Tab-separated table of N, CA and C and ligand atoms in Angstrom:
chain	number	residue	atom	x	y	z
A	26	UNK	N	106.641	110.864	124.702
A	26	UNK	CA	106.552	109.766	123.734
A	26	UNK	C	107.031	110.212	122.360
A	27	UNK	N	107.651	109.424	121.928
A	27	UNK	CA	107.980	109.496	120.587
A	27	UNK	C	108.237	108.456	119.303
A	28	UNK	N	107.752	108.564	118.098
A	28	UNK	CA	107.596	106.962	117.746
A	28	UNK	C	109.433	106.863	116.871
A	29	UNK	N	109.778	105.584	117.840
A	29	UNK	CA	110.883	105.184	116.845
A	29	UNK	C	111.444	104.201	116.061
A	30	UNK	N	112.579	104.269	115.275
A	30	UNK	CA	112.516	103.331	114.289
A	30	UNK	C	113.138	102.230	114.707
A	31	UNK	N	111.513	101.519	115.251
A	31	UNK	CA	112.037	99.445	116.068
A	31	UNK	C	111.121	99.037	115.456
A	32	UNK	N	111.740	97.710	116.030
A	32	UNK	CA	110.564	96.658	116.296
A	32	UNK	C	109.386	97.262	117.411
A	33	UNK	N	107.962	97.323	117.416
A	33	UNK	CA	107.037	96.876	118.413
A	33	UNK	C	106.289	95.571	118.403
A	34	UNK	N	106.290	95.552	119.931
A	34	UNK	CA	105.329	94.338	119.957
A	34	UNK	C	104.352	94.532	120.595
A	35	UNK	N	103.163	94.220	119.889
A	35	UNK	CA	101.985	94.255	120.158
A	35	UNK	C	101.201	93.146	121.612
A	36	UNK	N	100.557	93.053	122.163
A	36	UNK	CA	99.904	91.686	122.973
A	36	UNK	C	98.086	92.480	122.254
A	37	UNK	N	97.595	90.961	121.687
A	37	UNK	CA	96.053	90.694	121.625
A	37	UNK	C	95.874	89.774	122.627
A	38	UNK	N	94.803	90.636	123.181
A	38	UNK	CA	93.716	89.903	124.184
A	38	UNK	C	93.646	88.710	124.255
A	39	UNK	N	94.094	87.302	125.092
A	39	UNK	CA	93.698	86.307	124.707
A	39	UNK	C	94.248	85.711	123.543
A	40	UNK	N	95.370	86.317	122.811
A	40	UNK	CA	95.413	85.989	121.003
A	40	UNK	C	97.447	86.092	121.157
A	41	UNK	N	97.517	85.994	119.955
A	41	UNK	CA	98.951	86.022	119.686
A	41	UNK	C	99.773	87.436	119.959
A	42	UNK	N	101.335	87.598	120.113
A	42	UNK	CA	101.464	88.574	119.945
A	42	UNK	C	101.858	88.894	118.633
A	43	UNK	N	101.930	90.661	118.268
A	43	UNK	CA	102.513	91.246	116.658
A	43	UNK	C	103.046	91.769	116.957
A	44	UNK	N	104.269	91.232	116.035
A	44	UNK	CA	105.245	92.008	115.847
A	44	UNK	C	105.310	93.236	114.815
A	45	UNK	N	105.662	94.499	114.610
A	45	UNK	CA	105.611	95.559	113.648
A	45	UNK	C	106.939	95.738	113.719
A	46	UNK	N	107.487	95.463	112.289
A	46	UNK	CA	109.112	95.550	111.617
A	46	UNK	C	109.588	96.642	111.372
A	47	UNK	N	110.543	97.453	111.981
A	47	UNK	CA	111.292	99.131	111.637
A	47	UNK	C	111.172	99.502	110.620
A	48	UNK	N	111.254	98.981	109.617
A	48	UNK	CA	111.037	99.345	107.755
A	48	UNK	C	109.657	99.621	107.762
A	49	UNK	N	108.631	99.134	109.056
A	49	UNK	CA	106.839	100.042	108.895
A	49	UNK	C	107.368	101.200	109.282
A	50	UNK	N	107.589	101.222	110.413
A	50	UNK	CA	107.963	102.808	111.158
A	50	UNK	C	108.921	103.784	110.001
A	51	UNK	N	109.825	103.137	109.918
A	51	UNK	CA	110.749	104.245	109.223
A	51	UNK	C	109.898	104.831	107.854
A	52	UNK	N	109.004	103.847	107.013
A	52	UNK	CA	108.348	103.872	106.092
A	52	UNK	C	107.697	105.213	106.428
A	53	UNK	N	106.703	105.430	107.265
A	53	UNK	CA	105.822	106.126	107.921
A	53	UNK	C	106.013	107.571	108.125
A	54	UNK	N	107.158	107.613	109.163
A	54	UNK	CA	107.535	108.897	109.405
A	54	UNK	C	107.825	110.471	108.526
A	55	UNK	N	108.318	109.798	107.454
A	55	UNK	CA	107.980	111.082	106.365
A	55	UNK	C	106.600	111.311	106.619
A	56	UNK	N	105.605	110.282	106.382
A	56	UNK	CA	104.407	111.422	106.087
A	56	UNK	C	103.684	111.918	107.171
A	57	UNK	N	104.236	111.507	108.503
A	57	UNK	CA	103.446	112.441	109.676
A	57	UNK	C	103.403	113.436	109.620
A	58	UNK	N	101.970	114.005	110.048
A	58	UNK	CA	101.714	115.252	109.319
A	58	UNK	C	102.108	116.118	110.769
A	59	UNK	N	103.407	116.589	110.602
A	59	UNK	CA	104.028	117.619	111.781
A	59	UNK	C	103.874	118.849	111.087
A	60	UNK	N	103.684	119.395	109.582
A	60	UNK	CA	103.305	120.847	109.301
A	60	UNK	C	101.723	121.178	109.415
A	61	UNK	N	101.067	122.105	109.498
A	61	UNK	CA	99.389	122.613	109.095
A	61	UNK	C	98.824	122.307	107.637
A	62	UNK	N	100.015	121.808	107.086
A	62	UNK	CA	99.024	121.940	105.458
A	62	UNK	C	99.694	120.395	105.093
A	63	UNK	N	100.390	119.697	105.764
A	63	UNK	CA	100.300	117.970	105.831
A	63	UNK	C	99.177	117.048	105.686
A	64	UNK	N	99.496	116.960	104.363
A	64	UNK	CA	97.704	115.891	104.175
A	64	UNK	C	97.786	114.378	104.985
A	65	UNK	N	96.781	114.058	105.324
A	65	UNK	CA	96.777	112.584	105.918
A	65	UNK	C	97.295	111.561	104.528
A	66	UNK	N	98.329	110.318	105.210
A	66	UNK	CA	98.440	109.588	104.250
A	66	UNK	C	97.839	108.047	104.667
A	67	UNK	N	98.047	107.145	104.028
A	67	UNK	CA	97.265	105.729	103.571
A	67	UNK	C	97.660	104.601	103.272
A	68	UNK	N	97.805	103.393	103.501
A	68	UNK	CA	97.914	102.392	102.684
A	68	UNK	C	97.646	101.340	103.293
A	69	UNK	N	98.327	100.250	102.687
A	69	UNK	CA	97.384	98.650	103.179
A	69	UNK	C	98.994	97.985	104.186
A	70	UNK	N	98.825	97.334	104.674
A	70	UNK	CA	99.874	96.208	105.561
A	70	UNK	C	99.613	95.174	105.095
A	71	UNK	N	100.806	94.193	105.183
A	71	UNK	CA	101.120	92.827	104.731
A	71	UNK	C	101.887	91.893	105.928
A	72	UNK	N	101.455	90.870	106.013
A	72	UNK	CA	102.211	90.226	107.155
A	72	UNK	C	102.196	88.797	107.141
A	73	UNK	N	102.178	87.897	108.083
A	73	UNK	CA	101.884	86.416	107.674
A	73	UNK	C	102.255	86.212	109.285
A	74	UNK	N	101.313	84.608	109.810
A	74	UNK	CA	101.626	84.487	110.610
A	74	UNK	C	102.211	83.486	111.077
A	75	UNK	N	102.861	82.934	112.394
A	75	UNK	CA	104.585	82.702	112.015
A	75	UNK	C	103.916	80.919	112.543
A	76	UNK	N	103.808	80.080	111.570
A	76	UNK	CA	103.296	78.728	112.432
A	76	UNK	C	103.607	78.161	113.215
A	77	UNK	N	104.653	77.949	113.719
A	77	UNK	CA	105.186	77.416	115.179
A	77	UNK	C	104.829	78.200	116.109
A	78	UNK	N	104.858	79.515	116.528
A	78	UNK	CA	104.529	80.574	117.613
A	78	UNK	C	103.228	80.655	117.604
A	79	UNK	N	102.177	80.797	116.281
A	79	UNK	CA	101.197	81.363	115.952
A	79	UNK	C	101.298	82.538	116.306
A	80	UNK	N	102.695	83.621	116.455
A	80	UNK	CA	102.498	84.514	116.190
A	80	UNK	C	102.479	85.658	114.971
A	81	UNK	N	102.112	87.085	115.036
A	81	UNK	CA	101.605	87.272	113.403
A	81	UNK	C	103.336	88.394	113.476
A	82	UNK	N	103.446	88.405	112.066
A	82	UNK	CA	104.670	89.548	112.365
A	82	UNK	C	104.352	90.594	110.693
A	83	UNK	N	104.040	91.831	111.226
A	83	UNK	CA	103.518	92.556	110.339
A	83	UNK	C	104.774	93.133	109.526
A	84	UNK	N	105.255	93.105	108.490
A	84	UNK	CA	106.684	93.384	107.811
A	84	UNK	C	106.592	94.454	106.499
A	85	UNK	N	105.383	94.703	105.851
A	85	UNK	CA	106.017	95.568	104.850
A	85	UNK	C	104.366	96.316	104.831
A	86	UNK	N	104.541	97.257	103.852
A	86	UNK	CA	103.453	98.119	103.758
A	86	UNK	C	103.739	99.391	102.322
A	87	UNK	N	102.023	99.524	102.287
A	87	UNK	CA	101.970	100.053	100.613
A	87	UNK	C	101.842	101.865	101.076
A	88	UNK	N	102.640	102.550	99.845
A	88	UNK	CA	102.484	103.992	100.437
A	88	UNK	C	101.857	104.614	99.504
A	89	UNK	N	101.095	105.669	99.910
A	89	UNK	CA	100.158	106.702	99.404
A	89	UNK	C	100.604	106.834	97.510
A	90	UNK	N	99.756	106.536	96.935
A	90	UNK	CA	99.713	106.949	95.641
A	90	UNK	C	99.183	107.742	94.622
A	91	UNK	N	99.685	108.487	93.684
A	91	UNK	CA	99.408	109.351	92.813
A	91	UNK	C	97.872	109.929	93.091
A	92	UNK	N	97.017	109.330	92.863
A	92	UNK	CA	95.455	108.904	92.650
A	92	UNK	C	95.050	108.553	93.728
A	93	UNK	N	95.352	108.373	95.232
A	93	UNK	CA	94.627	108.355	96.304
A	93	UNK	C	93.928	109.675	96.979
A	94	UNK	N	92.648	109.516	97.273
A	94	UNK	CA	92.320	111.099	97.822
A	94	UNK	C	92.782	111.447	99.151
A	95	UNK	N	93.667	112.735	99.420
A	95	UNK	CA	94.384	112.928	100.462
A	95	UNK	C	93.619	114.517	100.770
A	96	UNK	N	93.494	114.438	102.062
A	96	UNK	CA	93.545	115.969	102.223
A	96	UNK	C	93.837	115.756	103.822
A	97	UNK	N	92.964	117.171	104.514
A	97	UNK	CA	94.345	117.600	105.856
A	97	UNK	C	93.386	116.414	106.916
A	98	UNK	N	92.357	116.048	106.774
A	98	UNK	CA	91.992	115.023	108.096
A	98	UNK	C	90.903	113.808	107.285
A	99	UNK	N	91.695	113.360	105.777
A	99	UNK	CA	90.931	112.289	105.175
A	99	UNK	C	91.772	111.894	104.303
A	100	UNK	N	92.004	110.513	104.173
A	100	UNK	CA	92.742	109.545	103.101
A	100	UNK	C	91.835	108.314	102.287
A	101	UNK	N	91.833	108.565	101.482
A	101	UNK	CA	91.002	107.190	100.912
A	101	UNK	C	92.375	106.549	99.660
A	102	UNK	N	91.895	105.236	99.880
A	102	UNK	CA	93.065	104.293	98.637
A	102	UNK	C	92.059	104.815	97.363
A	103	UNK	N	93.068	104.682	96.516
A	103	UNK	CA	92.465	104.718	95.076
A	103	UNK	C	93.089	104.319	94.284
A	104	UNK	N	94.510	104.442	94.378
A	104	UNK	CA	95.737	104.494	93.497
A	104	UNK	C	95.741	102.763	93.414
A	105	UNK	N	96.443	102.044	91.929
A	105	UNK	CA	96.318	100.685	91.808
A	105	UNK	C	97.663	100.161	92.670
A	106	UNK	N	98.589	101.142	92.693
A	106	UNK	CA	99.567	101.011	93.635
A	106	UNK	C	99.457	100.069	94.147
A	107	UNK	N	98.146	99.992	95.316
A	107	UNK	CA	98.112	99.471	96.969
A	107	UNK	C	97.989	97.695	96.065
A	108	UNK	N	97.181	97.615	94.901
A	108	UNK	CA	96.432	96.392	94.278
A	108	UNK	C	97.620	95.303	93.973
A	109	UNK	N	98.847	96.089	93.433
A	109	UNK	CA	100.042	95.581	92.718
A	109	UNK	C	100.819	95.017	93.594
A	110	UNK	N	101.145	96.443	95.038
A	110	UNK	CA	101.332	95.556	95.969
A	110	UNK	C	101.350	94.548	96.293
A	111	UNK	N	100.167	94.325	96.713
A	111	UNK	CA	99.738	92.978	97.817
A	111	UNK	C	99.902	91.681	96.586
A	112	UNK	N	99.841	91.839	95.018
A	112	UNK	CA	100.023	90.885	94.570
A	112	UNK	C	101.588	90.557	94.165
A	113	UNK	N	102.280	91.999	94.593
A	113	UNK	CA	103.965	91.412	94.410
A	113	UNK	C	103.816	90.772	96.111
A	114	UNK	N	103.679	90.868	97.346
A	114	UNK	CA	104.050	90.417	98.331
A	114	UNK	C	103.537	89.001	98.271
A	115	UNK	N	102.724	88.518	97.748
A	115	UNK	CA	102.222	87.144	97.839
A	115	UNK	C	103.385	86.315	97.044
A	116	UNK	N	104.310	86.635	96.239
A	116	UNK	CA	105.825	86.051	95.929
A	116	UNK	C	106.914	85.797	96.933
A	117	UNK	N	106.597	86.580	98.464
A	117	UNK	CA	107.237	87.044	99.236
A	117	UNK	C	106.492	86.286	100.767
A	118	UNK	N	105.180	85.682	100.217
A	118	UNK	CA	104.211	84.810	101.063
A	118	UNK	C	104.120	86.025	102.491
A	119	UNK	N	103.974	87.190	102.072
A	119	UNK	CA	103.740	88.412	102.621
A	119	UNK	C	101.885	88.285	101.961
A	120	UNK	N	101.283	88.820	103.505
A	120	UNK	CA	99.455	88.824	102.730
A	120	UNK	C	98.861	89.759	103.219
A	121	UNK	N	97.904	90.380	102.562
A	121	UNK	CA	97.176	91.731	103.359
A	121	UNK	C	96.840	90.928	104.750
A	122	UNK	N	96.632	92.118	105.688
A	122	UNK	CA	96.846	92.020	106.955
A	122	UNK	C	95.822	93.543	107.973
A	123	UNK	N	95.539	94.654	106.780
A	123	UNK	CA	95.072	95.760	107.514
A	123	UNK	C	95.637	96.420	106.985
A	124	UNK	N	95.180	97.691	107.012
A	124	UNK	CA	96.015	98.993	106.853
A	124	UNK	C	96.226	100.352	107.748
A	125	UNK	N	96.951	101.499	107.196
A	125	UNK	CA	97.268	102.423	108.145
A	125	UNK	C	97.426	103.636	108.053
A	126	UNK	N	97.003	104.583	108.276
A	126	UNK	CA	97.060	105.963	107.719
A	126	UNK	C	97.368	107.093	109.031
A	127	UNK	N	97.636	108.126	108.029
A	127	UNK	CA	98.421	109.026	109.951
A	127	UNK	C	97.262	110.324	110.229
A	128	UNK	N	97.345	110.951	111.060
A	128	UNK	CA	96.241	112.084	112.082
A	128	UNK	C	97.048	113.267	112.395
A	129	UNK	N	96.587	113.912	112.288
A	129	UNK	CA	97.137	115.424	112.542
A	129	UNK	C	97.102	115.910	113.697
A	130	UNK	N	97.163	114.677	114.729
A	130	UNK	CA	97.309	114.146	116.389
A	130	UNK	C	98.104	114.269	117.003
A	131	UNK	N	98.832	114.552	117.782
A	131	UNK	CA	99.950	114.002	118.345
A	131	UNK	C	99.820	112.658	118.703
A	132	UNK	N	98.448	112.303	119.733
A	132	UNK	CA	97.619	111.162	120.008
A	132	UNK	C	96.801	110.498	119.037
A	133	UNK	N	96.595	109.726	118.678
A	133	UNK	CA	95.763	109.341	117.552
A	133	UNK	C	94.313	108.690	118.162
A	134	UNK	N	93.127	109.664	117.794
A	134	UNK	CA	91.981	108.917	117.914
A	134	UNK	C	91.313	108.328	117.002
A	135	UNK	N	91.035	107.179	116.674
A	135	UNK	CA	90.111	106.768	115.986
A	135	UNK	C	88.746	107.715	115.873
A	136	UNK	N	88.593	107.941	114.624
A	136	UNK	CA	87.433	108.881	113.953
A	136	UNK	C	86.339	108.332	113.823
A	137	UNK	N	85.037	108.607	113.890
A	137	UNK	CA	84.159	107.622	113.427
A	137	UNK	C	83.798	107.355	112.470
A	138	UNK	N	84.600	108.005	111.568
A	138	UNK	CA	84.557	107.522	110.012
A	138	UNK	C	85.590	106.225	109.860
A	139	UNK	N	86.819	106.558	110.781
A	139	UNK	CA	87.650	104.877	110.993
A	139	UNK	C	86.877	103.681	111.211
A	140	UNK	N	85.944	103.924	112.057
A	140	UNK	CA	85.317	102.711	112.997
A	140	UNK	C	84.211	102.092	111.935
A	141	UNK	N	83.795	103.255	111.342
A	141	UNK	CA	82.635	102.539	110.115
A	141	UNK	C	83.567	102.287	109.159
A	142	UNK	N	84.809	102.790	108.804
A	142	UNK	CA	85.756	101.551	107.315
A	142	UNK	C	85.803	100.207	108.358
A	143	UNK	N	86.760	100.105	109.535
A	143	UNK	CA	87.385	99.518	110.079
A	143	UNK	C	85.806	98.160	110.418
A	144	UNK	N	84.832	98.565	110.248
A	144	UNK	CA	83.867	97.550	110.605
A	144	UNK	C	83.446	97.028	109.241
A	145	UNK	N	83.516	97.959	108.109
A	145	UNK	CA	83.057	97.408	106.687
A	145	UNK	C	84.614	96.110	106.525
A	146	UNK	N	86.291	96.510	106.889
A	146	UNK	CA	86.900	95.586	106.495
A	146	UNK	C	86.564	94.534	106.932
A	147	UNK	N	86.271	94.494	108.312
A	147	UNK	CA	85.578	92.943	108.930
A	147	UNK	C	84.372	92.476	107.829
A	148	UNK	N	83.760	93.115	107.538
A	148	UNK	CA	82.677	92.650	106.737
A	148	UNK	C	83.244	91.872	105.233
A	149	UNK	N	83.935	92.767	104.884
A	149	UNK	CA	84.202	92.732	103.099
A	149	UNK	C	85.148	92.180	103.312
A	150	UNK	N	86.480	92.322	103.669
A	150	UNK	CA	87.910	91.944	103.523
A	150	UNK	C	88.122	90.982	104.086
A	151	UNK	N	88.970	90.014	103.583
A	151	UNK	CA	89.691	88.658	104.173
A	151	UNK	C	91.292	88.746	104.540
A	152	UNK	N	91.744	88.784	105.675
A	152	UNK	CA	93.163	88.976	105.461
A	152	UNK	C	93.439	87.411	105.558
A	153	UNK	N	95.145	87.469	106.369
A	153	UNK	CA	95.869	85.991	106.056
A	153	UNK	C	95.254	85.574	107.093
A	154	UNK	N	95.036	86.687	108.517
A	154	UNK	CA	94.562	85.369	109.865
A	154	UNK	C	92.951	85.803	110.257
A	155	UNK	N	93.281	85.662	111.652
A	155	UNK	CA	91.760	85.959	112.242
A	155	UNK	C	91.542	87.440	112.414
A	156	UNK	N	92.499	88.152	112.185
A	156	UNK	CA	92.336	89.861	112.680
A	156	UNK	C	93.046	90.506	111.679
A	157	UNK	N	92.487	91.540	111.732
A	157	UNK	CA	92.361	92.750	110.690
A	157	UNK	C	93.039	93.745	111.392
A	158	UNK	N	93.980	94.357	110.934
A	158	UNK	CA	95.061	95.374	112.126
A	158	UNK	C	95.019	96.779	111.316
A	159	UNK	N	94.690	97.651	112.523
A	159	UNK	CA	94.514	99.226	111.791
A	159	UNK	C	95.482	99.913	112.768
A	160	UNK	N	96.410	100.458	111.522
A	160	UNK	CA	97.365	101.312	112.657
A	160	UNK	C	97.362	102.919	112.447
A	161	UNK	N	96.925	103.982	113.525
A	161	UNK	CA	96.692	105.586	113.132
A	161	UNK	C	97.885	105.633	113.992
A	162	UNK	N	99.341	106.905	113.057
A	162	UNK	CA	99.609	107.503	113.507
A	162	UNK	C	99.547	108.812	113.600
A	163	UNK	N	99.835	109.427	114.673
A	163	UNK	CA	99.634	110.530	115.332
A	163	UNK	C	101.651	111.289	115.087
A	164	UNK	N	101.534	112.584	115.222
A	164	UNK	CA	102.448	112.709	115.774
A	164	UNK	C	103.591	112.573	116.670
A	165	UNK	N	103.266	112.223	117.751
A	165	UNK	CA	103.831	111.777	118.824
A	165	UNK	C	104.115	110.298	119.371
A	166	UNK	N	102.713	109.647	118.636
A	166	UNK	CA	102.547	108.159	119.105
A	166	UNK	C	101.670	107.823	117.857
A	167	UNK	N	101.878	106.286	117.808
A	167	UNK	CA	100.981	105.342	117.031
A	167	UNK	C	100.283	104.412	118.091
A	168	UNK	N	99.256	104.091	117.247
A	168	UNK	CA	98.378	103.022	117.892
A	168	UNK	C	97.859	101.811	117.283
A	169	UNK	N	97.546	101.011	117.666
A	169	UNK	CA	97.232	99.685	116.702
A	169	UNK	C	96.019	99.113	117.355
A	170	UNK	N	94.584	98.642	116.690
A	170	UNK	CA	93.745	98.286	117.293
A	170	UNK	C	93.264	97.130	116.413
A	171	UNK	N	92.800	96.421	115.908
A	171	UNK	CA	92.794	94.782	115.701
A	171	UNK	C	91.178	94.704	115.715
A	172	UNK	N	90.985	93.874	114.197
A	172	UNK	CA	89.223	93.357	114.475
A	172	UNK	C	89.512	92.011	114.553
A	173	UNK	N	88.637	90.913	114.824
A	173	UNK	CA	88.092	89.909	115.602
A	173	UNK	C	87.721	89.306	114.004
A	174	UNK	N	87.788	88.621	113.447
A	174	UNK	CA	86.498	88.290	112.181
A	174	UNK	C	85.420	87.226	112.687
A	175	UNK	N	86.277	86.959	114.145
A	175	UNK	CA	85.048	85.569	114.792
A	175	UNK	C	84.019	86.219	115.362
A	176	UNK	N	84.830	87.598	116.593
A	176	UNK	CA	83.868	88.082	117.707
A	176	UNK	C	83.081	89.366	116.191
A	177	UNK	N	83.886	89.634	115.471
A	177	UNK	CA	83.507	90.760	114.979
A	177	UNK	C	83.698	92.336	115.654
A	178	UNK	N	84.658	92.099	116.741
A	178	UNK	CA	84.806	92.860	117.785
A	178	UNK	C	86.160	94.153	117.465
A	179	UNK	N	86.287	95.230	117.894
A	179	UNK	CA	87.109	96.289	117.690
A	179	UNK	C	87.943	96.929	118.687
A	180	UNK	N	89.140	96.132	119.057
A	180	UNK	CA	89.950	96.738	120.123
A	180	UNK	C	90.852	97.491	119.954
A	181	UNK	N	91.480	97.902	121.135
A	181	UNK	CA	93.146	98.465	120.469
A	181	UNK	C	94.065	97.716	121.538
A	182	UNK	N	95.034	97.338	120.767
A	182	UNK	CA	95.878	96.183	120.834
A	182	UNK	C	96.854	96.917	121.572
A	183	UNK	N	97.897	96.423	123.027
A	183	UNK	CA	98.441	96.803	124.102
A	183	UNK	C	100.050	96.543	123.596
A	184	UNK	N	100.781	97.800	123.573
A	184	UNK	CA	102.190	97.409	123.482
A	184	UNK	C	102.405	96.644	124.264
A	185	UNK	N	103.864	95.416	124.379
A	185	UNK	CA	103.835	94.725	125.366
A	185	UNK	C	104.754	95.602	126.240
A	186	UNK	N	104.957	95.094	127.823
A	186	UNK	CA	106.168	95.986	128.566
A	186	UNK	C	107.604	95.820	128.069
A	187	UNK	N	108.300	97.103	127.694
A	187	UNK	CA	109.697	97.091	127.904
A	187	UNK	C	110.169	97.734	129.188
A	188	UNK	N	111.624	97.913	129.279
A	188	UNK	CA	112.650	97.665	130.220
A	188	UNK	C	113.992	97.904	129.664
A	189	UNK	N	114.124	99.800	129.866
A	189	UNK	CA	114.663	100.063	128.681
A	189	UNK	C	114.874	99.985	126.801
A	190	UNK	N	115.418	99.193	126.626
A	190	UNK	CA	115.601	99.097	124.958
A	190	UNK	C	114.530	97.605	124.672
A	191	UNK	N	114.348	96.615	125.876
A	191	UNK	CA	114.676	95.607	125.920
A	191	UNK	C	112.903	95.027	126.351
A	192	UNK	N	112.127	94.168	125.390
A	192	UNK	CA	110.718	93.660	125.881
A	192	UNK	C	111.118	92.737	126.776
A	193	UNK	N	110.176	92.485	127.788
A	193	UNK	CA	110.109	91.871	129.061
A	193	UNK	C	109.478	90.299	128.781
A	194	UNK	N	110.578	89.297	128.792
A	194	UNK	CA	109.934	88.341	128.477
A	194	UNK	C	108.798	88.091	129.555
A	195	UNK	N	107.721	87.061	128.670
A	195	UNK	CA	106.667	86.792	129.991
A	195	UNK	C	106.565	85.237	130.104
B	16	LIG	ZN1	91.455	108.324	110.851
């Protein structure tokens, strides 16, 4: 496995599919932490979802700033960076959506320090739709897992099948 610079598409349970735009990925890949002294990095996602399909398509994202606390297996936002962001993307009818930070993984596991932010955003945070999207990459692979704000629930969200280069319509 190796993560590259596409489109993915996501399938939620029962729910719409997401799309994740190459400009996330390509964004990203600098800061995977492939050396030993690679600090974890951070930021928020923006997306909107598409009204005719009701599907969501995740398109831009905020990167690690000056003033965020980084070290080798912890990221916290701090920097106003991520704040300025999300209020230039709302010109762009781009809206927070979740955020995403990388693991010193090849595989990426959710930490249980993820699962207690990732349950406070359900609590505190409002994005544009019904789900809250957290993406850890790993070295080798990324993952994307999705909260519920109805069920309140915490999954991880299923690439859909490709077929070569090419997703498998269904
Ligand atoms: Zn983590």
């Amino acid at each position: 496995m190796i993560i590259e610079k596409r489109c993915y598409k996501f399938r939620i349970k029962n729910g719409p599919i997401v799309d994740i735009t190459p400009n996330i990925i390509e964004s990203i890949i600098p800061f995977l932490q492939k050396n030993t002294t690679d600090r974890e990095a951070c930021g928020l996602l923006v997306g909107y979802k598409n009204k005719m399909s009701g599907n969501i398509t995740i398109n831009n994202l905020s990167l690690p700033g000056k003033t965020d606390t980084r070290n080798r297996v912890f990221c916290q936002i701090k920097d106003r960076i991520h704040r300025l962001f999300l209020k230039n993307q709302t010109l762009s009818k781009n809206y927070y959506i979740g955020n995403w930070h990388t693991h010193p993984q090849e595989i990426p596991v959710p930490s249980s320090t993820d699962i207690v932010e990732w349950n406070t955003v359900l609590q505190k945070d409002k994005t544009s739709c019904q789900y809250a999207f957290f993406l850890i990459f790993g070295n080798k692979d990324f993952k994307m897992w999705y909260g519920d704000y109805r069920t309140k629930c915490i999954l991880e969200a299923e690439e859909m099948q490709r077929n070569n280069d090419l997703y498998i319509k269904e």
